[in-house]
Coordinates of C-alpha atoms in Angstrom, one line a residue:
M197 CA -26.6 -18.5 -27.8
S198 CA -24.3 -18.0 -30.9
G199 CA -21.9 -15.8 -29.0
L200 CA -21.4 -18.3 -26.2
I201 CA -21.0 -21.2 -28.6
S202 CA -18.6 -19.2 -30.8
A203 CA -16.5 -18.4 -27.7
L204 CA -16.4 -22.0 -26.7
N205 CA -15.4 -23.0 -30.2
E206 CA -12.4 -20.7 -30.0
F207 CA -11.4 -21.8 -26.5
T208 CA -8.5 -24.1 -25.8
F209 CA -8.9 -26.2 -22.7
N210 CA -5.9 -25.9 -20.5
N211 CA -5.1 -25.8 -16.7
E212 CA -5.6 -22.0 -16.4
V213 CA -8.8 -20.7 -14.7
Q214 CA -10.5 -18.1 -16.8
R215 CA -13.8 -16.8 -18.2
I216 CA -14.7 -18.1 -21.6
F217 CA -17.8 -16.0 -22.4
H218 CA -18.9 -12.8 -20.8
G219 CA -22.5 -12.0 -21.9
R220 CA -22.8 -9.5 -19.1
G221 CA -20.6 -7.1 -21.1
G222 CA -23.6 -6.5 -23.4
L223 CA -21.7 -7.2 -26.6
F224 CA -23.9 -10.2 -27.5
K225 CA -27.5 -9.2 -28.0
G226 CA -29.9 -11.7 -26.3
E227 CA -27.1 -13.3 -24.3
E228 CA -26.5 -10.6 -21.7
H229 CA -27.6 -12.9 -18.9
L230 CA -25.1 -15.6 -19.6
C231 CA -21.5 -16.2 -18.5
L232 CA -19.3 -19.3 -18.9
D233 CA -16.2 -20.0 -16.8
W234 CA -13.5 -22.6 -16.9
Y235 CA -12.5 -23.8 -13.4
P236 CA -10.4 -26.8 -14.5
P237 CA -11.7 -29.5 -14.9
V238 CA -15.2 -28.0 -14.6
L239 CA -17.3 -25.6 -16.7
L240 CA -19.5 -23.2 -14.8
L241 CA -22.5 -21.8 -16.6
T242 CA -24.3 -18.8 -15.0
S243 CA -27.6 -17.3 -15.9
F244 CA -28.6 -13.9 -14.4
K245 CA -32.3 -14.3 -15.4
S246 CA -34.9 -16.9 -15.0
L247 CA -34.8 -19.8 -17.5
D248 CA -37.5 -22.4 -17.9
E249 CA -36.6 -26.1 -18.2
T250 CA -36.6 -26.1 -22.0
Q251 CA -34.2 -23.2 -22.2
Q252 CA -31.9 -24.7 -19.7
Q253 CA -31.8 -28.1 -21.4
S254 CA -31.1 -26.4 -24.7
L255 CA -28.1 -24.6 -23.3
F256 CA -26.8 -27.7 -21.6
S257 CA -27.1 -29.7 -24.8
A258 CA -25.5 -27.1 -27.0
I259 CA -22.5 -26.8 -24.6
T260 CA -22.1 -30.5 -24.2
T261 CA -22.2 -31.1 -28.0
Q262 CA -19.7 -28.4 -28.6
V263 CA -17.2 -29.7 -26.0
Q264 CA -17.6 -33.3 -27.1
T265 CA -16.9 -32.3 -30.7
L266 CA -13.9 -30.0 -30.0
A267 CA -12.3 -31.9 -27.1
P268 CA -13.7 -35.4 -26.9
E269 CA -11.0 -36.3 -24.4
Q270 CA -12.3 -33.6 -22.0
P271 CA -14.6 -34.9 -19.2
M272 CA -18.0 -33.2 -19.4
N273 CA -18.1 -31.6 -15.9
L274 CA -20.8 -29.0 -16.0
V275 CA -22.3 -26.9 -13.2
F276 CA -25.2 -24.5 -13.6
Q277 CA -25.8 -21.5 -11.4
H278 CA -29.2 -19.8 -11.7
R279 CA -29.3 -16.3 -10.2
S280 CA -32.8 -14.7 -10.4
G281 CA -35.1 -12.7 -8.1
G282 CA -32.5 -12.5 -5.3
Q283 CA -32.2 -16.3 -5.3
T284 CA -29.1 -18.4 -6.3
V285 CA -29.5 -22.1 -7.1
T286 CA -26.5 -24.2 -8.1
D287 CA -26.7 -27.6 -9.6
L288 CA -24.3 -30.2 -10.9
I289 CA -25.6 -31.0 -14.4
S290 CA -23.1 -33.6 -15.5
G291 CA -19.8 -35.2 -14.4
E292 CA -18.3 -34.2 -11.0
V293 CA -16.5 -31.4 -9.1
P294 CA -13.3 -32.3 -7.2
D295 CA -13.8 -32.4 -3.4
H296 CA -10.6 -30.4 -3.1
H297 CA -10.9 -28.1 -6.0
V298 CA -7.7 -26.2 -6.8
V299 CA -7.2 -24.0 -9.9
N300 CA -4.2 -22.3 -11.4
E301 CA -3.9 -18.6 -12.4
N302 CA -0.6 -17.1 -13.6
G303 CA 1.5 -19.6 -11.7
A304 CA -0.5 -19.4 -8.5
L305 CA -2.9 -22.0 -7.0
F306 CA -6.2 -21.2 -5.4
N307 CA -8.9 -23.1 -3.6
V308 CA -12.3 -22.6 -5.2
H309 CA -15.8 -23.8 -4.2
I310 CA -18.1 -23.4 -7.2
L311 CA -21.0 -25.4 -5.7
R312 CA -21.3 -22.8 -2.8
G313 CA -23.2 -19.6 -3.4
Q314 CA -22.2 -16.7 -5.6
N315 CA -18.6 -16.2 -4.4
H316 CA -16.3 -19.0 -5.6
G317 CA -13.1 -18.0 -3.9
L318 CA -11.5 -16.1 -6.8
F319 CA -12.9 -13.2 -8.8
L320 CA -11.8 -13.8 -12.4
D321 CA -12.1 -10.2 -13.6
M322 CA -9.3 -9.2 -11.2
A323 CA -6.7 -11.4 -12.9
N324 CA -4.8 -8.4 -14.4
G325 CA -4.8 -6.7 -11.0
R326 CA -3.2 -9.7 -9.4
K327 CA -0.7 -9.9 -12.3
W328 CA 0.2 -6.2 -11.8
V329 CA 0.8 -6.7 -8.1
K330 CA 3.0 -9.8 -8.7
Q331 CA 5.1 -7.7 -11.1
H332 CA 5.5 -4.7 -8.8
A333 CA 5.6 -6.1 -5.2
K334 CA 9.3 -6.9 -4.8
H335 CA 10.8 -5.8 -1.5
K336 CA 7.5 -4.0 -0.6
N337 CA 5.4 -3.9 2.6
V338 CA 1.9 -4.5 1.3
L339 CA -1.5 -3.8 2.9
N340 CA -4.4 -5.9 1.4
L341 CA -7.7 -4.4 2.6
F342 CA -10.9 -6.4 2.1
A343 CA -8.6 -9.3 1.4
Y344 CA -11.3 -12.0 1.0
T345 CA -9.3 -15.2 0.2
C346 CA -6.0 -13.3 -0.1
G347 CA -5.4 -13.6 -3.9
F348 CA -3.5 -10.3 -3.9
S349 CA -1.4 -11.5 -1.0
V350 CA -0.4 -14.6 -2.8
A351 CA 0.5 -12.6 -5.9
A352 CA 2.5 -10.1 -3.8
L353 CA 4.6 -12.7 -2.0
Q354 CA 5.2 -14.6 -5.2
G355 CA 6.5 -11.3 -6.6
G356 CA 8.9 -10.9 -3.8
A357 CA 7.1 -8.7 -1.2
D358 CA 8.7 -8.5 2.2
E359 CA 5.4 -8.7 4.1
V360 CA 1.6 -8.5 3.4
V361 CA -1.0 -7.6 6.0
N362 CA -4.4 -9.0 5.0
M363 CA -7.5 -7.6 6.7
D364 CA -11.1 -8.7 6.2
M365 CA -14.1 -9.0 8.5
S366 CA -14.7 -12.5 7.3
K367 CA -12.5 -14.9 9.3
G368 CA -13.8 -17.7 7.1
A369 CA -12.5 -16.1 3.9
L370 CA -9.2 -15.4 5.6
S371 CA -9.0 -19.1 6.6
I372 CA -9.2 -20.0 3.0
G373 CA -6.6 -17.3 2.3
K374 CA -4.2 -19.1 4.7
Q375 CA -4.8 -22.3 2.8
N376 CA -4.0 -20.5 -0.5
H377 CA -0.6 -19.5 0.9
V378 CA 0.2 -23.0 2.0
L379 CA -0.8 -24.3 -1.5
N380 CA 1.7 -21.9 -3.0
D381 CA 4.5 -22.8 -0.5
L382 CA 4.3 -19.3 1.1
P383 CA 4.4 -20.2 4.8
H384 CA 5.9 -16.8 5.9
G385 CA 5.4 -13.2 5.2
A386 CA 1.6 -12.9 5.6
R387 CA -0.5 -11.6 8.5
Y388 CA -4.2 -12.2 8.7
L389 CA -6.4 -9.8 10.6
G390 CA -10.1 -10.6 10.9
H391 CA -11.3 -7.2 11.9
D392 CA -13.5 -4.3 10.8
I393 CA -11.2 -2.0 8.9
F394 CA -12.9 1.1 10.1
K395 CA -12.2 0.1 13.7
S396 CA -8.6 -0.9 13.2
W397 CA -6.6 2.1 12.1
G398 CA -4.4 2.0 15.1
K399 CA -3.3 -1.6 14.4
L400 CA -2.8 -0.9 10.7
T401 CA -0.7 2.2 11.6
K402 CA 1.6 0.2 13.9
L403 CA 2.3 -2.4 11.2
G404 CA 2.9 0.3 8.5
P405 CA 3.9 2.3 6.7
Y406 CA 3.1 0.5 3.5
D407 CA 4.7 0.7 0.0
L408 CA 1.6 -0.6 -1.6
I409 CA -2.0 -0.6 -0.4
I410 CA -4.8 -2.5 -2.2
A411 CA -8.4 -1.7 -1.5
D412 CA -10.9 -4.0 -3.1
P413 CA -14.1 -3.5 -1.1
P414 CA -17.6 -4.9 -1.9
S415 CA -19.6 -2.2 -3.6
N416 CA -22.8 -2.6 -1.6
Q417 CA -22.6 -4.9 1.4
K418 CA -24.6 -3.7 4.4
G419 CA -22.6 -3.9 7.6
S420 CA -19.3 -4.0 5.7
F421 CA -19.0 -1.4 3.0
V422 CA -21.2 0.7 0.8
A423 CA -19.2 2.5 -1.8
T424 CA -21.3 5.7 -2.0
K425 CA -20.7 6.5 1.6
D426 CA -17.7 4.5 2.8
Y427 CA -15.1 5.1 0.1
E428 CA -14.7 8.6 1.4
R429 CA -14.1 7.3 5.0
L430 CA -11.5 4.9 3.6
L431 CA -9.7 7.5 1.5
K432 CA -9.3 9.9 4.5
R433 CA -7.1 7.4 6.1
L434 CA -5.0 5.8 3.3
P435 CA -2.4 8.6 2.7
S436 CA -1.3 8.5 6.3
L437 CA -0.6 4.7 6.0
L438 CA 1.6 5.1 2.9
A439 CA 5.4 5.2 2.9
E440 CA 7.1 7.9 0.8
G441 CA 6.5 7.2 -2.8
G442 CA 3.9 4.6 -2.0
E443 CA 1.1 3.5 -4.3
V444 CA -2.5 2.5 -4.0
L445 CA -4.8 0.3 -6.1
L446 CA -8.4 1.4 -5.6
C447 CA -10.9 -1.0 -6.9
L448 CA -14.6 -0.5 -7.7
N449 CA -17.0 -3.1 -9.1
A450 CA -20.3 -1.3 -9.2
P451 CA -21.9 -0.9 -12.7
E452 CA -23.8 2.1 -11.6
L453 CA -20.6 4.0 -10.5
S454 CA -18.1 5.2 -13.0
S455 CA -14.4 5.9 -12.7
D456 CA -15.3 9.6 -12.3
F457 CA -17.1 8.8 -9.0
L458 CA -13.9 7.3 -7.5
M459 CA -11.6 9.9 -9.0
Q460 CA -13.7 12.8 -7.6
Q461 CA -13.7 11.1 -4.2
V462 CA -9.9 11.0 -4.3
E463 CA -9.6 14.6 -5.5
I464 CA -11.8 15.9 -2.7
T465 CA -10.8 13.6 0.2
A466 CA -7.2 12.5 -0.5
P467 CA -5.6 15.1 -2.9
Q468 CA -2.2 13.9 -1.9
L469 CA -2.8 10.9 -4.2
Q470 CA -2.0 11.4 -7.8
F471 CA -3.7 9.3 -10.5
V472 CA -1.4 7.2 -12.6
E473 CA -3.5 4.8 -14.7
R474 CA -6.5 2.5 -14.9
I475 CA -5.4 -1.1 -15.1
A476 CA -7.1 -2.8 -18.0
N477 CA -9.4 -5.7 -17.4
P478 CA -8.8 -9.1 -19.1
Q479 CA -10.0 -8.8 -22.8
V480 CA -12.7 -11.4 -22.3
F481 CA -14.4 -9.0 -19.9
A482 CA -14.9 -6.3 -22.5
D483 CA -18.0 -4.2 -21.9
I484 CA -20.2 -2.2 -24.2
D485 CA -19.7 0.5 -21.6
E486 CA -16.3 0.1 -19.9
Q487 CA -17.5 2.4 -17.0
K488 CA -19.8 -0.4 -16.0
S489 CA -17.1 -2.9 -15.7
L490 CA -14.5 -3.4 -12.9
K491 CA -12.5 -0.3 -12.2
V492 CA -8.9 -0.7 -10.9
L493 CA -7.3 2.7 -10.5
R494 CA -3.6 3.2 -9.6
Y495 CA -2.5 6.2 -7.5
S496 CA 0.8 7.3 -6.1
L497 CA 1.6 9.5 -3.1
A498 CA 2.6 12.8 -4.5

C-alpha cells in the first residue's frame, strides 16, 4: 500500500471534497483495487476486491497512523466500502459521519451519503466537467440529461445560466438535486423532470432550444441506458434541441469503451456536431490507459 500511503502523506486536509488515491488507474502495482476519498470530515476507503480481516485491519491501521502523524488535530473518521462479487458492504470503522453531510467543491455545496450504497451523491471524477460548465454557462439555456443530483445544474446556475432543465428517471435523485440548489441559495432557474428521456422529446423540445446540453448517462443500467445501443438513440435527437452555435458535453464512463466509440457514433448519427476537445480529468484520476477513464467530449453545432 505504498502508493496509497504516499498519496496520503502528500495530502493537505482542507474543506474541499476530492480523491486522494486512485488505485483503479493502474499506476500502482498491487493497489489497483484501492481508492481513498476525502469527504470532509470523513475518509472513505474503497476496495474493489475481497480482503480478509487481516488485510483490512492492516489498511485501517496504516491509514490511521499516517493521519495521526501528519494531522493530529484531524478527527479520525474512517468509512470502509467493500465491493466484491456484486455485493457492496459499507462500514463505519472509526469516528462518525455527519447526519447531514454537506461537502464543498469549487465553491458549491452538495449533500452526500457515503454510508448508502455505491453512489454517494457526487461523482468526484467529474469535477473538471462541472468546473467547465460553471465557466461557460453565463446567459445560457442549459439541458442537463441524466441529471442525477444536479451537480451540473448547480454549476451552471452559479456560472450565470438563465435556466437549467434537469431530467432523470430517478425522482429520489432529483429530490436531492433540489436540496443542493437550496444549499447554494439558488431557488430559481432550475426545472426538475422525473421522466424517461426517451419518452419525453416533446416536452424537451417545448422548453428549448438549448445553448448547452450535458449528457452524462450511466454506461450500463438496464431499464435506463446501455451505452452500446442507447447512445445512438440519444444522438439522433440532440442536434434538433440545440440553438444555433449550441454546444454539447457527451460523457462516457465505461472502461471497455474508448473515445473512438463515442466519436464514431457522433460521426454516423449526428454529423452536424463538430468535435472541439476532450475535457481532461482531474490529475489524481490519471490512468495507465486514459481511454479506460472517464471521457467528457465537447461538441459544437456546426
